[in-house]
Amino acid sequence: MRRNTATLSILAAWLLAAVLFGLASAQTATIISPQEPRTLLPHFDLLTLTHEAEHLIYDCLVTIGPDGNYQPQLASEVPTTENGGISQDATVYTFKLRDDVSWHDGEPLTSSDVAFTWQVITDPDLPVPSRTVWDQVERVETPDETTVSFHFPQTNVSFLAATATDSCYILPEHLLAGEDIVNSPLNRQPVGTGPFLAAEWSSGSFLRLERNPEYWQAGQPALDEIIIRFIPGSEGQRAALQRGEADLLLHMTSADLRFVSGLDDYQVVTGPTHAWWMFWVNNSDPMLSDVRVRQALAHGLDKALVTETVMGDIVEPLDAVLPPSHWAHNSEVTRYPFDQEQAAELLDQAGWTLGSDGMRSKDGQALELEILNIAGQAERRQVVQIVQDLWKQLGIDVSIKEIDGPSFPPTMIEGGFQIAYGWFGERQEPVFNLWLGTNWQRYGNEEALELLRQVPTVVEREDRAELVRRFQAAAADDVAIIPLAPRPILNAVNKGLGGYDPSLAGSLWNAGEWTGR
């Protein structure tokens, strides 16, 4: 009996050591995200941080590396005119798919999945918030299981960009065809072809993903597990970094730069981007439909005050509707320098006169504006409060409404706002989703929008740039939106996280290559 007891003790100790060794050797990375996705079924949510999470679960036909060049992903090679993948007139794009890719449930990926994805994106009965470029495809052909061709009625130079970022993720036809996609279980239990499997989603807390052992990319993923924690406020994010609980904090605010720089184990990495902060202006709102009111708001906004204080003086104020980092940026658009006297004069001209109480009204109606903002980030709150105060000085009754991130896109789509604060990013080869896709600002200058519709049909880049610059000039004259400043993508990265290398495709595009601490 004594010998058996000793043997059992030794065995128990050995098992405990094995478990501890397994835990210690498991490669896990923890990511902090300021926002939680509304769904993980691609194409139904416009939040950038939703797209980031989807990068772990799904693949695109091609992607974009840190050098800005396209790289094959589900496609065996990037189509070009040289290899015959793109027709000489850029009306046909043909992708040859890898033949060794399986969905997370074991079913093989085929060209039918790609064609089905296009059908979903362009289905007018589905609440897809953006169909830009995909809706210009005339037809899709699948001559065999590894070949898919997209046909356009005219030259289109923007399609590769569409297949590489944001709206690029391919969907599983065998799980979604004929189903109620909007209410599909795949919203919460996604099935992709990517390097990680969605294992557990605790609403308001975390998303846990496990290594895909059958991933098509040899040797990937190196990590066994990725955990995305949803922490919306800077206070909680800072506490997690101080305790060393995170490998990556996505989209940190500039207000946290000094804090993160003071942490020995972390560094700030800036991701490449063509993004900018701005105020969406609902051009169809009765109080904002007069361009003089929009011009007054632009003159009444002290952009330099915001950039020099809240944004830490790391960016310059922006006037164009495309940031300076982009090759088509127009630096010579109409500017609206901070000038409250000019702003007041414009409001007077528009019929909004000051009353004895210092507030403006017209025909017995008060000039009231509401700024919509995503809650949870101190920097965003500070910006809208500054703007609220500046516009109140003009005699405008300004209020702030804060909602959670997942509710923001549906609210904007429905037009349930007057002014909204946020940011938007354009692609290297622009597809103008802000204007031709979502158009949350309800910009109706058809002559200006037609300039953008022509861009994909023009082969020479400089000729395309001229069209985009002309559009920026018109949008600035109309004050279609109020640009504020470029938005750098700032991520706090633990120095022990290996392989992290953000690109225009996103911060998590190459998570399969990461190694843990």
PDB file of N, CA and C in Angstrom, residues 20-64:
ATOM      1  N   LEU A  20       1.875  21.925 -16.344  1.00  0.00           N
ATOM      2  CA  LEU A  20       2.521  23.233 -16.223  1.00  0.00           C
ATOM      3  C   LEU A  20       3.466  23.494 -17.378  1.00  0.00           C
ATOM      4  N   PHE A  21       4.188  22.451 -17.799  1.00  0.00           N
ATOM      5  CA  PHE A  21       5.091  22.620 -18.934  1.00  0.00           C
ATOM      6  C   PHE A  21       4.303  22.934 -20.197  1.00  0.00           C
ATOM      7  N   GLY A  22       3.152  22.259 -20.338  1.00  0.00           N
ATOM      8  CA  GLY A  22       2.325  22.511 -21.516  1.00  0.00           C
ATOM      9  C   GLY A  22       1.815  23.925 -21.542  1.00  0.00           C
ATOM     10  N   LEU A  23       1.390  24.425 -20.363  1.00  0.00           N
ATOM     11  CA  LEU A  23       0.905  25.800 -20.303  1.00  0.00           C
ATOM     12  C   LEU A  23       2.017  26.783 -20.596  1.00  0.00           C
ATOM     13  N   ALA A  24       3.199  26.478 -20.048  1.00  0.00           N
ATOM     14  CA  ALA A  24       4.320  27.398 -20.245  1.00  0.00           C
ATOM     15  C   ALA A  24       4.773  27.415 -21.681  1.00  0.00           C
ATOM     16  N   SER A  25       4.666  26.265 -22.363  1.00  0.00           N
ATOM     17  CA  SER A  25       5.170  26.188 -23.729  1.00  0.00           C
ATOM     18  C   SER A  25       4.134  26.634 -24.744  1.00  0.00           C
ATOM     19  N   ALA A  26       2.859  26.733 -24.320  1.00  0.00           N
ATOM     20  CA  ALA A  26       1.816  27.184 -25.238  1.00  0.00           C
ATOM     21  C   ALA A  26       2.093  28.625 -25.643  1.00  0.00           C
ATOM     22  N   GLN A  27       2.011  28.885 -26.935  1.00  0.00           N
ATOM     23  CA  GLN A  27       2.279  30.221 -27.458  1.00  0.00           C
ATOM     24  C   GLN A  27       0.959  30.982 -27.579  1.00  0.00           C
ATOM     25  N   THR A  28       0.772  31.961 -26.702  1.00  0.00           N
ATOM     26  CA  THR A  28      -0.456  32.740 -26.675  1.00  0.00           C
ATOM     27  C   THR A  28      -0.140  34.221 -26.802  1.00  0.00           C
ATOM     28  N   ALA A  29      -0.939  34.929 -27.576  1.00  0.00           N
ATOM     29  CA  ALA A  29      -0.818  36.386 -27.667  1.00  0.00           C
ATOM     30  C   ALA A  29      -2.149  36.993 -27.263  1.00  0.00           C
ATOM     31  N   THR A  30      -2.083  38.067 -26.492  1.00  0.00           N
ATOM     32  CA  THR A  30      -3.280  38.772 -26.042  1.00  0.00           C
ATOM     33  C   THR A  30      -3.322  40.146 -26.689  1.00  0.00           C
ATOM     34  N   ILE A  31      -4.448  40.430 -27.328  1.00  0.00           N
ATOM     35  CA  ILE A  31      -4.654  41.700 -28.018  1.00  0.00           C
ATOM     36  C   ILE A  31      -5.743  42.480 -27.285  1.00  0.00           C
ATOM     37  N   ILE A  32      -5.545  43.768 -27.117  1.00  0.00           N
ATOM     38  CA  ILE A  32      -6.590  44.629 -26.563  1.00  0.00           C
ATOM     39  C   ILE A  32      -7.211  45.425 -27.706  1.00  0.00           C
ATOM     40  N   SER A  33      -8.531  45.353 -27.806  1.00  0.00           N
ATOM     41  CA  SER A  33      -9.267  46.112 -28.812  1.00  0.00           C
ATOM     42  C   SER A  33     -10.199  47.089 -28.108  1.00  0.00           C
ATOM     43  N   PRO A  34     -10.208  48.358 -28.535  1.00  0.00           N
ATOM     44  CA  PRO A  34     -11.113  49.337 -27.908  1.00  0.00           C
ATOM     45  C   PRO A  34     -12.582  49.092 -28.222  1.00  0.00           C
ATOM     46  N   GLN A  35     -12.865  48.293 -29.243  1.00  0.00           N
ATOM     47  CA  GLN A  35     -14.250  48.067 -29.649  1.00  0.00           C
ATOM     48  C   GLN A  35     -14.484  46.585 -29.880  1.00  0.00           C
ATOM     49  N   GLU A  36     -15.714  46.158 -29.595  1.00  0.00           N
ATOM     50  CA  GLU A  36     -16.121  44.769 -29.823  1.00  0.00           C
ATOM     51  C   GLU A  36     -16.904  44.682 -31.120  1.00  0.00           C
ATOM     52  N   PRO A  37     -16.646  43.681 -31.953  1.00  0.00           N
ATOM     53  CA  PRO A  37     -17.415  43.529 -33.191  1.00  0.00           C
ATOM     54  C   PRO A  37     -18.895  43.284 -32.908  1.00  0.00           C
ATOM     55  N   ARG A  38     -19.725  43.684 -33.844  1.00  0.00           N
ATOM     56  CA  ARG A  38     -21.155  43.364 -33.774  1.00  0.00           C
ATOM     57  C   ARG A  38     -21.396  41.971 -34.345  1.00  0.00           C
ATOM     58  N   THR A  39     -20.582  41.597 -35.319  1.00  0.00           N
ATOM     59  CA  THR A  39     -20.664  40.293 -35.960  1.00  0.00           C
ATOM     60  C   THR A  39     -19.281  39.941 -36.485  1.00  0.00           C
ATOM     61  N   LEU A  40     -19.023  38.665 -36.670  1.00  0.00           N
ATOM     62  CA  LEU A  40     -17.775  38.227 -37.299  1.00  0.00           C
ATOM     63  C   LEU A  40     -18.048  37.572 -38.646  1.00  0.00           C
ATOM     64  N   LEU A  41     -19.231  37.822 -39.188  1.00  0.00           N
ATOM     65  CA  LEU A  41     -19.544  37.396 -40.546  1.00  0.00           C
ATOM     66  C   LEU A  41     -19.201  38.558 -41.466  1.00  0.00           C
ATOM     67  N   PRO A  42     -18.200  38.409 -42.318  1.00  0.00           N
ATOM     68  CA  PRO A  42     -17.717  39.541 -43.117  1.00  0.00           C
ATOM     69  C   PRO A  42     -18.789  40.193 -43.981  1.00  0.00           C
ATOM     70  N   HIS A  43     -18.540  41.474 -44.252  1.00  0.00           N
ATOM     71  CA  HIS A  43     -19.324  42.303 -45.172  1.00  0.00           C
ATOM     72  C   HIS A  43     -20.569  42.923 -44.547  1.00  0.00           C
ATOM     73  N   PHE A  44     -20.802  42.669 -43.240  1.00  0.00           N
ATOM     74  CA  PHE A  44     -21.997  43.216 -42.605  1.00  0.00           C
ATOM     75  C   PHE A  44     -21.671  44.230 -41.506  1.00  0.00           C
ATOM     76  N   ASP A  45     -20.407  44.557 -41.327  1.00  0.00           N
ATOM     77  CA  ASP A  45     -20.007  45.524 -40.303  1.00  0.00           C
ATOM     78  C   ASP A  45     -18.857  46.360 -40.859  1.00  0.00           C
ATOM     79  N   LEU A  46     -18.977  47.684 -40.729  1.00  0.00           N
ATOM     80  CA  LEU A  46     -17.958  48.574 -41.287  1.00  0.00           C
ATOM     81  C   LEU A  46     -16.871  48.955 -40.302  1.00  0.00           C
ATOM     82  N   LEU A  47     -16.986  48.553 -39.031  1.00  0.00           N
ATOM     83  CA  LEU A  47     -15.973  48.934 -38.052  1.00  0.00           C
ATOM     84  C   LEU A  47     -14.614  48.342 -38.433  1.00  0.00           C
ATOM     85  N   THR A  48     -13.602  49.194 -38.445  1.00  0.00           N
ATOM     86  CA  THR A  48     -12.256  48.739 -38.797  1.00  0.00           C
ATOM     87  C   THR A  48     -11.767  47.655 -37.851  1.00  0.00           C
ATOM     88  N   LEU A  49     -12.074  47.781 -36.565  1.00  0.00           N
ATOM     89  CA  LEU A  49     -11.600  46.785 -35.605  1.00  0.00           C
ATOM     90  C   LEU A  49     -12.337  45.453 -35.776  1.00  0.00           C
ATOM     91  N   THR A  50     -13.504  45.471 -36.386  1.00  0.00           N
ATOM     92  CA  THR A  50     -14.152  44.220 -36.773  1.00  0.00           C
ATOM     93  C   THR A  50     -13.367  43.559 -37.893  1.00  0.00           C
ATOM     94  N   HIS A  51     -12.977  44.348 -38.874  1.00  0.00           N
ATOM     95  CA  HIS A  51     -12.173  43.815 -39.984  1.00  0.00           C
ATOM     96  C   HIS A  51     -10.857  43.245 -39.474  1.00  0.00           C
ATOM     97  N   GLU A  52     -10.273  43.897 -38.466  1.00  0.00           N
ATOM     98  CA  GLU A  52      -9.015  43.395 -37.901  1.00  0.00           C
ATOM     99  C   GLU A  52      -9.220  41.985 -37.335  1.00  0.00           C
ATOM    100  N   ALA A  53     -10.264  41.802 -36.543  1.00  0.00           N
ATOM    101  CA  ALA A  53     -10.528  40.485 -35.958  1.00  0.00           C
ATOM    102  C   ALA A  53     -10.799  39.444 -37.040  1.00  0.00           C
ATOM    103  N   GLU A  54     -11.504  39.856 -38.093  1.00  0.00           N
ATOM    104  CA  GLU A  54     -11.814  38.926 -39.180  1.00  0.00           C
ATOM    105  C   GLU A  54     -10.563  38.459 -39.902  1.00  0.00           C
ATOM    106  N   HIS A  55      -9.504  39.270 -39.874  1.00  0.00           N
ATOM    107  CA  HIS A  55      -8.246  38.858 -40.500  1.00  0.00           C
ATOM    108  C   HIS A  55      -7.702  37.567 -39.901  1.00  0.00           C
ATOM    109  N   LEU A  56      -8.026  37.290 -38.659  1.00  0.00           N
ATOM    110  CA  LEU A  56      -7.517  36.091 -37.999  1.00  0.00           C
ATOM    111  C   LEU A  56      -8.276  34.840 -38.449  1.00  0.00           C
ATOM    112  N   ILE A  57      -9.498  35.035 -38.934  1.00  0.00           N
ATOM    113  CA  ILE A  57     -10.398  33.912 -39.207  1.00  0.00           C
ATOM    114  C   ILE A  57     -10.548  33.635 -40.695  1.00  0.00           C
ATOM    115  N   TYR A  58     -10.458  34.683 -41.512  1.00  0.00           N
ATOM    116  CA  TYR A  58     -10.707  34.563 -42.946  1.00  0.00           C
ATOM    117  C   TYR A  58      -9.468  34.951 -43.752  1.00  0.00           C
ATOM    118  N   ASP A  59      -9.482  34.567 -45.003  1.00  0.00           N
ATOM    119  CA  ASP A  59      -8.435  34.963 -45.948  1.00  0.00           C
ATOM    120  C   ASP A  59      -9.054  35.754 -47.090  1.00  0.00           C
ATOM    121  N   CYS A  60      -8.193  36.490 -47.789  1.00  0.00           N
ATOM    122  CA  CYS A  60      -8.591  37.223 -48.984  1.00  0.00           C
ATOM    123  C   CYS A  60      -7.965  36.553 -50.203  1.00  0.00           C
ATOM    124  N   LEU A  61      -8.376  36.964 -51.371  1.00  0.00           N
ATOM    125  CA  LEU A  61      -7.731  36.440 -52.579  1.00  0.00           C
ATOM    126  C   LEU A  61      -6.275  36.884 -52.618  1.00  0.00           C
ATOM    127  N   VAL A  62      -6.042  38.160 -52.355  1.00  0.00           N
ATOM    128  CA  VAL A  62      -4.679  38.694 -52.240  1.00  0.00           C
ATOM    129  C   VAL A  62      -4.661  39.611 -51.043  1.00  0.00           C
ATOM    130  N   THR A  63      -3.476  40.000 -50.600  1.00  0.00           N
ATOM    131  CA  THR A  63      -3.342  40.926 -49.488  1.00  0.00           C
ATOM    132  C   THR A  63      -2.240  41.921 -49.811  1.00  0.00           C
ATOM    133  N   ILE A  64      -1.960  42.829 -48.879  1.00  0.00           N
ATOM    134  CA  ILE A  64      -0.944  43.851 -49.104  1.00  0.00           C
ATOM    135  C   ILE A  64       0.117  43.747 -48.016  1.00  0.00           C
TER     136      ILE A  64
END
